[in-house]
CSV table of C-alpha atoms in Angstrom, one decimal:
chain,number,residue,atom,x,y,z
A,1499,MET,CA,106.9,145.5,54.0
A,1500,ASP,CA,105.9,148.4,56.2
A,1501,THR,CA,103.0,149.4,54.0
A,1502,CYS,CA,101.5,145.9,54.1
A,1503,GLY,CA,102.0,145.6,57.8
A,1504,ALA,CA,104.8,143.0,57.9
A,1505,ILE,CA,107.0,145.3,59.9
A,1506,ASN,CA,106.9,148.6,61.8
A,1507,ILE,CA,109.7,151.0,61.1
A,1508,TRP,CA,111.0,152.6,64.3
A,1509,LYS,CA,114.1,154.5,63.1
A,1510,GLU,CA,116.2,155.2,60.1
A,1511,GLU,CA,119.9,156.2,60.2
A,1512,ARG,CA,122.5,156.6,57.4
A,1513,SER,CA,123.4,152.9,57.2
A,1514,SER,CA,120.9,151.1,59.5
A,1515,MET,CA,117.3,150.8,60.4
A,1516,ASP,CA,115.4,149.6,63.4
A,1517,ILE,CA,112.2,147.6,62.7
A,1518,MET,CA,109.7,145.8,64.9
A,1519,VAL,CA,108.4,142.5,63.6
A,1520,GLU,CA,105.5,140.5,64.9
A,1521,GLY,CA,106.5,137.2,66.4
A,1522,PRO,CA,104.8,134.9,63.8
A,1523,ARG,CA,106.5,136.9,61.0
A,1524,ALA,CA,110.0,136.9,62.5
A,1525,ALA,CA,111.3,133.9,60.7
A,1526,GLN,CA,109.9,135.1,57.4
A,1527,VAL,CA,111.5,138.5,57.7
A,1528,ALA,CA,114.8,137.0,58.8
A,1529,ASP,CA,114.8,134.8,55.7
A,1530,LEU,CA,114.1,137.7,53.4
A,1531,LEU,CA,117.0,139.7,54.9
A,1532,HIS,CA,119.3,136.6,54.7
A,1533,ASP,CA,118.4,136.0,51.1
A,1534,ARG,CA,119.4,139.6,50.2
A,1535,CYS,CA,122.6,139.5,52.2
A,1536,ILE,CA,121.4,142.2,54.6
A,1537,PRO,CA,123.0,141.8,58.0
A,1538,TYR,CA,120.9,142.2,61.0
A,1539,ALA,CA,120.9,141.7,64.8
A,1540,VAL,CA,118.1,141.3,67.4
A,1541,ALA,CA,118.1,144.4,69.6
A,1542,ILE,CA,115.0,143.6,71.7
A,1543,SER,CA,114.0,140.0,71.7
A,1544,ASP,CA,110.6,140.5,73.2
A,1545,VAL,CA,109.0,143.9,72.8
A,1546,GLY,CA,105.8,142.5,74.2
A,1547,ALA,CA,107.5,142.0,77.6
A,1548,LEU,CA,108.5,145.6,77.7
A,1549,LEU,CA,105.0,146.7,76.7
A,1550,ASP,CA,103.5,144.5,79.4
A,1551,ARG,CA,105.8,146.0,82.0
A,1552,GLU,CA,104.9,149.6,80.9
A,1553,GLN,CA,101.2,148.9,80.9
A,1554,GLY,CA,101.4,147.1,84.2
A,1555,CYS,CA,103.1,150.2,85.8
A,1556,THR,CA,100.3,152.4,84.3
A,1557,LYS,CA,97.6,150.2,85.7
A,1558,SER,CA,99.2,150.2,89.2
A,1559,ARG,CA,99.5,153.9,89.0
A,1560,ARG,CA,95.8,154.3,88.2
A,1561,SER,CA,94.8,151.9,91.0
A,1562,ALA,CA,96.9,153.9,93.5
A,1563,CYS,CA,95.4,157.2,92.5
A,1564,GLY,CA,91.9,156.0,92.0
A,1565,LEU,CA,90.0,158.6,90.0
A,1566,ARG,CA,92.5,161.3,90.7
A,1567,ARG,CA,95.3,161.8,88.2
A,1568,CYS,CA,98.4,163.4,89.6
A,1569,MET,CA,101.1,165.0,87.5
A,1570,ASP,CA,104.6,163.8,88.3
A,1571,TRP,CA,107.7,162.7,86.5
A,1572,LYS,CA,107.8,159.2,87.9
A,1573,ASN,CA,105.3,158.0,85.3
A,1574,TYR,CA,104.1,158.7,81.8
A,1575,HIS,CA,100.7,160.4,81.7
A,1576,ARG,CA,97.6,160.7,79.6
A,1577,LEU,CA,96.6,163.9,77.8
A,1578,ASN,CA,94.0,165.0,80.4
A,1579,VAL,CA,96.7,164.9,83.1
A,1580,ILE,CA,99.0,166.9,81.0
A,1581,TYR,CA,96.4,169.5,80.2
A,1582,ASP,CA,95.3,169.7,83.9
A,1583,PHE,CA,99.0,170.3,84.7
A,1584,LEU,CA,99.1,173.3,82.3
A,1585,ASP,CA,95.9,174.8,83.7
A,1586,ASN,CA,97.2,174.4,87.3
A,1587,LEU,CA,100.4,176.2,86.4
A,1588,ALA,CA,98.4,179.1,85.0
A,1589,ARG,CA,96.1,179.1,88.0
A,1590,GLU,CA,99.0,179.0,90.5
A,1591,CYS,CA,101.2,181.5,88.7
A,1592,PRO,CA,99.0,183.8,86.6
A,1593,SER,CA,101.7,186.5,86.4
A,1594,LEU,CA,104.0,184.1,84.6
A,1595,CYS,CA,101.8,181.6,82.8
A,1596,THR,CA,99.2,181.7,80.1
A,1597,VAL,CA,97.5,178.7,78.5
A,1598,CYS,CA,96.3,179.1,74.9
A,1599,THR,CA,94.4,176.8,72.5
A,1600,ILE,CA,96.1,177.2,69.2
A,1601,GLY,CA,94.1,174.7,67.2
A,1602,ARG,CA,91.9,171.6,67.2
A,1603,THR,CA,92.6,168.1,65.8
A,1604,VAL,CA,90.5,166.1,63.4
A,1605,GLU,CA,89.0,164.2,66.3
A,1606,GLY,CA,88.2,167.5,68.1
A,1607,ARG,CA,90.9,167.7,70.7
A,1608,ASP,CA,92.5,171.0,71.7
A,1609,ILE,CA,96.1,171.7,70.9
A,1610,ARG,CA,97.2,173.6,74.0
A,1611,LEU,CA,100.2,175.8,74.4
A,1612,LEU,CA,101.8,177.2,77.6
A,1613,LYS,CA,103.5,180.5,77.6
A,1614,ILE,CA,105.9,181.5,80.4
A,1615,SER,CA,106.9,185.1,80.4
A,1616,ASN,CA,107.6,188.0,82.8
A,1617,GLY,CA,105.9,190.3,80.3
A,1618,CYS,CA,109.0,192.3,79.3
A,1619,CYS,CA,108.4,193.7,75.8
A,1620,ASN,CA,112.1,193.1,74.8
A,1621,ASN,CA,112.0,189.4,75.4
A,1622,VAL,CA,112.8,187.0,72.5
A,1623,GLY,CA,110.9,183.8,72.0
A,1624,VAL,CA,111.9,180.2,72.7
A,1625,TRP,CA,109.7,177.4,71.3
A,1626,LEU,CA,109.7,173.9,72.7
A,1627,ASP,CA,107.4,171.1,71.4
A,1628,ALA,CA,107.1,167.4,71.8
A,1629,ALA,CA,105.1,164.3,70.7
A,1630,ILE,CA,104.8,165.3,67.1
A,1631,HIS,CA,105.4,161.6,66.8
A,1632,PRO,CA,103.1,160.3,69.6
A,1633,ARG,CA,104.9,157.1,70.5
A,1634,GLU,CA,107.8,159.2,71.7
A,1635,TRP,CA,106.4,159.6,75.3
A,1636,ILE,CA,109.7,160.7,76.9
A,1637,SER,CA,109.6,164.0,74.8
A,1638,THR,CA,106.3,165.1,76.5
A,1639,ALA,CA,107.6,164.1,79.9
A,1640,VAL,CA,110.8,166.2,79.4
A,1641,VAL,CA,109.1,169.4,78.2
A,1642,THR,CA,106.5,169.3,81.0
A,1643,TYR,CA,109.4,168.9,83.5
A,1644,VAL,CA,111.1,171.9,81.9
A,1645,ALA,CA,108.0,173.9,82.2
A,1646,ASP,CA,107.5,173.1,85.8
A,1647,GLN,CA,111.1,173.9,86.7
A,1648,LEU,CA,111.0,177.2,84.8
A,1649,VAL,CA,107.9,178.4,86.6
A,1650,ARG,CA,108.9,177.3,90.1
A,1651,THR,CA,112.4,178.6,90.0
A,1652,PHE,CA,111.9,181.6,87.8
A,1653,ASP,CA,113.1,184.2,90.4
A,1654,GLN,CA,116.3,182.2,90.8
A,1655,GLN,CA,117.3,182.1,87.2
A,1656,PRO,CA,119.9,184.2,85.3
A,1657,SER,CA,118.9,186.9,82.9
A,1658,TYR,CA,119.5,184.6,79.8
A,1659,ILE,CA,116.6,182.5,81.1
A,1660,THR,CA,114.2,185.2,82.3
A,1661,ASN,CA,114.7,187.5,79.3
A,1662,LYS,CA,112.9,184.9,77.1
A,1663,ASP,CA,109.2,184.2,76.4
A,1664,TRP,CA,108.9,180.4,76.6
A,1665,TYR,CA,106.3,178.8,74.4
A,1666,ILE,CA,105.9,175.2,75.3
A,1667,LEU,CA,103.7,172.7,73.3
A,1668,PRO,CA,103.9,169.4,75.2
A,1669,VAL,CA,101.7,167.4,72.8
A,1670,VAL,CA,101.7,168.4,69.2
A,1671,ASN,CA,99.7,165.4,68.2
A,1672,PRO,CA,96.9,164.9,70.8
A,1673,ASP,CA,94.9,162.4,68.8
A,1674,GLY,CA,97.9,160.2,68.1
A,1675,TYR,CA,99.1,160.5,71.7
A,1676,GLU,CA,95.9,159.2,73.1
A,1677,TYR,CA,95.9,156.5,70.5
A,1678,THR,CA,99.2,155.2,71.7
A,1679,HIS,CA,97.7,154.9,75.2
A,1680,THR,CA,94.6,153.1,74.1
A,1681,HIS,CA,95.2,151.2,70.9
A,1682,ASP,CA,98.7,151.0,69.4
A,1683,ARG,CA,101.7,152.0,71.5
A,1684,MET,CA,103.9,152.4,68.4
A,1685,TRP,CA,101.6,154.7,66.4
A,1686,ARG,CA,103.6,157.5,64.7
A,1687,LYS,CA,101.2,159.6,62.6
A,1688,ASN,CA,98.2,161.7,63.3
A,1689,ARG,CA,94.6,160.3,62.9
A,1690,ALA,CA,93.5,162.0,59.7
A,1691,ARG,CA,91.9,159.7,57.2
A,1692,TYR,CA,92.9,159.6,53.5
A,1693,GLY,CA,91.0,157.0,51.6
A,1694,ASP,CA,91.3,153.7,53.4
A,1695,CYS,CA,94.4,154.8,55.3
A,1696,CYS,CA,94.9,156.7,58.5
A,1697,GLY,CA,97.5,159.3,59.4
A,1698,VAL,CA,100.0,161.8,58.2
A,1699,ASP,CA,103.6,162.0,59.5
A,1700,LEU,CA,103.3,165.6,60.8
A,1701,ASN,CA,107.1,166.0,60.6
A,1702,ARG,CA,106.9,165.7,56.9
A,1703,ASN,CA,104.0,168.1,56.5
A,1704,PHE,CA,105.8,171.5,56.8
A,1705,SER,CA,106.4,173.5,53.6
A,1706,CYS,CA,110.2,173.8,53.5
A,1707,GLY,CA,111.4,171.0,51.3
A,1708,TRP,CA,108.0,169.4,51.3
A,1709,GLY,CA,108.0,166.5,48.8
A,1710,GLU,CA,111.7,166.9,47.9
A,1711,ARG,CA,113.7,163.8,47.1
A,1712,GLY,CA,110.5,161.8,46.4
A,1713,GLU,CA,110.2,158.6,48.4
A,1714,GLU,CA,113.6,159.0,50.0
A,1715,GLY,CA,112.7,162.1,52.1
A,1716,SER,CA,109.0,161.2,52.7
A,1717,SER,CA,106.2,159.3,51.0
A,1718,GLU,CA,103.2,160.1,48.9
A,1719,ASP,CA,101.6,156.8,49.9
A,1720,PRO,CA,98.9,157.3,52.6
A,1721,GLY,CA,99.7,153.8,53.9
A,1722,ASN,CA,103.3,154.6,54.5
A,1723,ILE,CA,104.6,155.5,57.9
A,1724,PHE,CA,106.3,158.6,56.4
A,1725,TYR,CA,103.3,159.8,54.5
A,1726,ARG,CA,103.7,163.6,54.0
A,1727,GLY,CA,100.0,164.5,53.4
A,1728,PRO,CA,98.4,165.8,50.1
A,1729,GLU,CA,100.0,169.2,50.5
A,1730,PRO,CA,102.1,171.3,52.9
A,1731,PHE,CA,100.1,172.2,56.1
A,1732,SER,CA,97.2,170.0,55.2
A,1733,GLU,CA,97.0,169.0,58.8
A,1734,PRO,CA,95.5,171.1,61.7
A,1735,GLU,CA,98.5,170.3,64.0
A,1736,THR,CA,101.1,171.7,61.6
A,1737,CYS,CA,98.9,174.7,60.8
A,1738,ALA,CA,98.6,175.4,64.6
A,1739,ILE,CA,102.4,175.6,64.9
A,1740,ARG,CA,102.7,177.8,61.8
A,1741,ASN,CA,100.0,180.2,62.9
A,1742,ALA,CA,101.2,180.4,66.5
A,1743,ILE,CA,104.7,181.4,65.5
A,1744,CYS,CA,103.9,183.6,62.5
A,1745,GLU,CA,101.2,185.5,64.3
A,1746,SER,CA,103.0,186.1,67.5
A,1747,ASP,CA,104.4,189.5,68.4
A,1748,THR,CA,107.4,187.7,69.8
A,1749,LYS,CA,110.6,187.5,67.7
A,1750,PHE,CA,111.6,183.8,68.1
A,1751,LYS,CA,115.3,183.1,68.4
A,1752,VAL,CA,115.2,179.4,69.4
A,1753,PHE,CA,113.1,176.4,68.1
A,1754,LEU,CA,113.5,173.0,69.7
A,1755,SER,CA,111.5,170.0,68.7
A,1756,PHE,CA,112.0,167.0,71.0
A,1757,HIS,CA,111.9,163.4,69.8
A,1758,SER,CA,113.2,160.0,70.7
A,1759,TYR,CA,115.3,158.0,70.4
A,1760,GLY,CA,118.9,158.4,69.2
A,1761,GLU,CA,120.7,160.9,71.5
A,1762,VAL,CA,121.5,163.4,68.8
A,1763,ILE,CA,121.1,167.2,68.3
A,1764,ILE,CA,120.4,167.9,64.6
A,1765,PHE,CA,119.8,171.0,62.6
A,1766,PRO,CA,118.9,171.9,59.0
A,1767,TRP,CA,118.9,170.7,56.4
A,1768,GLY,CA,117.0,167.4,56.2
A,1769,TYR,CA,115.9,167.5,52.6
A,1770,THR,CA,119.3,168.2,51.0
A,1771,ALA,CA,122.9,167.4,51.6
A,1772,ASP,CA,124.0,171.0,51.2
A,1773,PRO,CA,125.0,172.8,54.4
A,1774,CYS,CA,122.7,175.5,55.8
A,1775,PRO,CA,123.9,179.1,55.7
A,1776,ASP,CA,124.7,179.2,59.4
A,1777,TYR,CA,126.2,175.7,59.7
A,1778,VAL,CA,129.2,176.7,61.9
A,1779,GLN,CA,127.0,178.7,64.2
A,1780,MET,CA,124.4,175.9,64.5
A,1781,LEU,CA,127.2,173.4,65.1
A,1782,GLU,CA,128.8,175.6,67.9
A,1783,ALA,CA,125.5,176.1,69.7
A,1784,GLY,CA,124.4,172.5,69.4
A,1785,THR,CA,127.8,171.4,70.7
A,1786,ALA,CA,127.4,173.7,73.7
A,1787,MET,CA,124.2,171.9,74.5
A,1788,ALA,CA,125.8,168.5,74.0
A,1789,LYS,CA,128.7,169.4,76.3
A,1790,ALA,CA,126.4,170.5,79.1
A,1791,ILE,CA,124.4,167.3,78.7
A,1792,GLN,CA,127.5,165.2,78.9
A,1793,LYS,CA,128.7,167.0,82.0
A,1794,ALA,CA,125.4,166.5,83.7
A,1795,SER,CA,124.8,162.8,83.0
A,1796,GLY,CA,127.7,161.3,81.1
A,1797,HIS,CA,125.5,160.8,78.0
A,1798,THR,CA,127.0,161.8,74.7
A,1799,TYR,CA,124.7,163.4,72.2
A,1800,LYS,CA,126.1,163.7,68.6
A,1801,VAL,CA,125.6,167.1,66.9
A,1802,GLY,CA,125.3,167.7,63.1
A,1803,SER,CA,122.8,168.3,60.3
A,1804,THR,CA,119.8,166.1,59.9
A,1805,LYS,CA,121.1,164.5,56.7
A,1806,ASP,CA,124.6,164.0,57.9
A,1807,LEU,CA,123.6,162.2,61.1
A,1808,MET,CA,120.4,160.5,60.1
A,1809,TYR,CA,118.7,160.5,56.7
A,1810,TYR,CA,116.9,162.6,54.2
A,1811,ALA,CA,113.8,164.0,55.8
A,1812,SER,CA,111.7,166.4,53.7
A,1813,GLY,CA,109.1,168.8,55.2
A,1814,THR,CA,110.3,168.8,58.8
A,1815,SER,CA,109.4,171.4,61.4
A,1816,THR,CA,113.1,172.4,62.0
A,1817,ASP,CA,113.8,173.1,58.3
A,1818,TRP,CA,110.6,175.2,58.2
A,1819,SER,CA,111.3,177.1,61.4
A,1820,TYR,CA,114.8,177.9,60.3
A,1821,ALA,CA,114.1,178.8,56.6
A,1822,VAL,CA,110.6,180.2,56.7
A,1823,GLY,CA,110.0,181.1,60.3
A,1824,ASN,CA,113.5,182.8,60.4
A,1825,ILE,CA,114.4,181.3,63.7
A,1826,PRO,CA,118.2,181.1,63.7
A,1827,TYR,CA,118.7,178.4,66.3
A,1828,SER,CA,116.4,175.5,65.1
A,1829,TYR,CA,117.1,172.0,66.3
A,1830,MET,CA,115.5,168.6,66.7
A,1831,VAL,CA,116.7,166.9,69.8
A,1832,GLU,CA,116.5,163.1,69.8
A,1833,LEU,CA,116.4,162.0,73.5
A,1834,ARG,CA,117.3,158.7,75.2
A,1835,GLY,CA,117.6,155.8,74.8
A,1836,LYS,CA,119.5,153.5,72.6
A,1837,ARG,CA,118.9,150.5,74.7
A,1838,HIS,CA,115.1,150.6,75.2
A,1839,ARG,CA,114.2,152.6,72.1
A,1840,PHE,CA,110.7,154.1,72.5
A,1841,LEU,CA,110.1,152.2,75.7
A,1842,LEU,CA,112.4,154.2,77.9
A,1843,PRO,CA,111.7,153.1,81.5
A,1844,LYS,CA,109.9,155.6,83.7
A,1845,GLU,CA,112.9,155.5,86.1
A,1846,GLU,CA,114.9,157.5,83.5
A,1847,ILE,CA,112.4,160.3,83.0
A,1848,VAL,CA,114.0,162.7,85.5
A,1849,CYS,CA,117.5,161.9,84.5
A,1850,THR,CA,116.7,162.6,80.9
A,1851,ALA,CA,114.8,165.8,81.8
A,1852,VAL,CA,117.6,167.1,84.0
A,1853,GLU,CA,120.3,166.6,81.4
A,1854,VAL,CA,118.1,168.4,78.8
A,1855,LEU,CA,117.6,171.3,81.3
A,1856,CYS,CA,121.3,171.7,81.6
A,1857,GLY,CA,121.7,171.7,77.8
A,1858,LEU,CA,118.9,174.3,77.4
A,1859,THR,CA,120.5,176.5,80.0
A,1860,LYS,CA,123.8,176.5,78.2
A,1861,LEU,CA,122.1,177.1,74.8
A,1862,MET,CA,120.3,180.2,76.2
A,1863,GLU,CA,123.6,181.5,77.5
A,1864,TYR,CA,125.3,180.9,74.2
A,1865,VAL,CA,122.5,182.6,72.3
A,1866,ASP,CA,122.7,185.7,74.5
A,1867,LYS,CA,126.4,186.0,74.3
A,1868,ARG,CA,126.4,185.5,70.5
A,1869,CYS,CA,123.6,187.9,69.8
A,1870,CYS,CA,124.1,190.6,72.5
A,1871,ASN,CA,125.3,193.0,69.9
A,1872,GLN,CA,123.4,191.5,67.0
A,1873,PRO,CA,119.7,191.6,67.8
A,1874,CYS,CA,117.6,189.1,65.9
A,1875,GLN,CA,115.2,190.8,63.5
A,1876,PRO,CA,113.4,188.3,61.4
A,1877,SER,CA,111.4,189.4,58.4
A,1878,PRO,CA,107.6,189.7,58.5
A,1879,CYS,CA,106.1,186.3,57.7
A,1880,GLU,CA,104.7,186.3,54.2
A,1881,ASN,CA,104.0,183.8,51.4
A,1882,ASP,CA,104.8,180.5,53.1
A,1883,GLN,CA,105.9,178.3,50.2
A,1884,PRO,CA,108.3,175.3,49.9
A,1885,CYS,CA,111.8,176.6,50.1
A,1886,ARG,CA,115.2,175.9,48.7
A,1887,LEU,CA,118.2,176.8,50.8
A,1888,SER,CA,117.0,180.4,51.5
A,1889,ARG,CA,116.3,181.8,54.9
A,1890,SER,CA,114.8,185.1,53.5
A,1891,GLN,CA,111.4,183.6,53.0
A,1892,SER,CA,108.7,183.8,55.7
A,1893,CYS,CA,105.1,183.1,56.3
A,1894,ARG,CA,101.8,184.7,57.2
A,1895,SER,CA,98.5,183.1,57.9
A,1896,SER,CA,95.2,184.9,58.2
A,1897,LYS,CA,94.1,182.6,61.1
A,1898,SER,CA,94.4,183.5,64.7
A,1899,TYR,CA,94.3,181.7,68.0
A,1900,ASN,CA,92.6,182.5,71.3
A,1901,CYS,CA,94.2,182.7,74.7
A,1902,LYS,CA,92.3,180.8,77.4
A,1903,GLY,CA,94.7,181.4,80.3
A,1904,THR,CA,94.1,183.0,83.7
A,1905,GLY,CA,96.7,185.7,83.2
A,1906,SER,CA,97.5,188.2,80.5
A,1907,CYS,CA,100.0,187.3,77.8
A,1908,ARG,CA,101.8,190.5,78.5
A,1909,SER,CA,101.2,191.0,82.2
A,1910,SER,CA,104.1,191.9,84.5
A,1911,ARG,CA,105.3,189.5,87.0
A,1912,SER,CA,104.5,190.3,90.6
A,1913,HIS,CA,105.2,187.0,92.3
A,1914,SER,CA,106.4,183.5,91.4
A,1915,CYS,CA,106.0,179.9,92.7
A,1916,ARG,CA,108.6,177.8,94.3
A,1917,SER,CA,108.8,174.0,94.7
A,1918,SER,CA,110.2,172.5,97.7
A,1919,HIS,CA,110.4,169.0,96.4
A,1920,SER,CA,113.5,167.4,94.9
A,1921,GLN,CA,113.8,164.7,92.2
A,1922,CYS,CA,115.9,161.6,91.9
A,1923,CYS,CA,116.0,158.5,89.8
A,1924,GLU,CA,117.7,155.2,89.2
A,1925,SER,CA,118.8,154.5,85.7
A,1926,SER,CA,119.1,151.0,84.3
A,1927,ASP,CA,120.7,152.3,81.1
A,1928,SER,CA,123.6,154.3,82.4
A,1929,GLN,CA,124.9,156.1,85.5
A,1930,CYS,CA,122.4,158.8,86.5
A,1931,GLN,CA,123.8,162.0,88.1
A,1932,ILE,CA,121.8,165.0,89.1
A,1933,PRO,CA,124.2,167.9,89.0
A,1934,SER,CA,124.3,170.4,91.9
A,1935,LYS,CA,126.3,173.1,90.2
A,1936,SER,CA,126.3,172.7,86.4
A,1937,CYS,CA,122.7,174.0,86.0
A,1938,ASN,CA,120.3,176.2,88.0
A,1939,PHE,CA,117.4,173.9,88.4
A,1940,THR,CA,116.4,171.7,91.2
């Protein structure tokens, strides 16, 4: 039904699925489900109304700003605004920030990465990315908020924040992200063409477990929403992530890929039901994040392996980063919200970002305490091949990427920026509380 366009799959879980159905087909789909004794309920009666509201807010924002596009976290923004924001951070704080282009999409757009670092050679790496599925707008809003807060409060942060090199990729899928703003708000894949079909699910295109479990973990059909591509790393976006991590001099210790919606923190494996080697450690660290989030906002995020909490997913970025990239703390974080699904109101952007910041802070503290006497020494990256339950493999690419920032990637920090503004929001989904003591960000 998805392949022929009758429905649009939004989310799969262990025993349920969210789908969007066009109004004229609603009765037909309801009859099909009824005939097969598949129970269902209507979660959002009129998606169009939510889309109209979202688009109306965007148009009002554009009218208010005229030709000028201002970065804030009161709205969702287009790609050019996000990239201007990255450039402005690098320009305002060159001792901390560097902006790099790590690849280019099939439609010719840059894939841009922000690095925040004080230049200490002993720093370990933290990777944050968003919008690998472009319809998940809240993920980009959250990681840009995190970047802004890190830069503007860097001097005030504890050592377990400042002793990290932060690599932040706010839009993994620039072509798809722009397409959700201009054509199809619910687009999931990139924009590569395969025959008569368009798009690869980039989170099924990594090498670890690629193609495992057949159509249950991904799809070989180019028309399917979970199409994995013709081979691992067939897409420029996934290659860009692989190359940036494998060719970096930084030893990465944390990998976080942000998605929506579901309010879960999940870790390997996705392509098999077997537990990963560090299951208990991953569960403890994820739980530390979840507890900090719950303390900050009252939202409860479940923690567990991808397969246990959701479904089989083969070829994901977190399975690859853990098994092949040798990054011991690799998570996918599904953000808010269960009520509005992908159409989270802009009023909840700051609330969501603040709770994530608190979770990140606690995770960094946990990592440092856990590893203070056990420094992480991943193996050199070589021979990136689909893996099976081993974290001894690694990868190496012959490609490189070019820094285009205004500051050196290894420069020492002589000054920092501070922001005098504060943020607040009103949540229609749950009580929204901005903590004053539970985390160190304004």
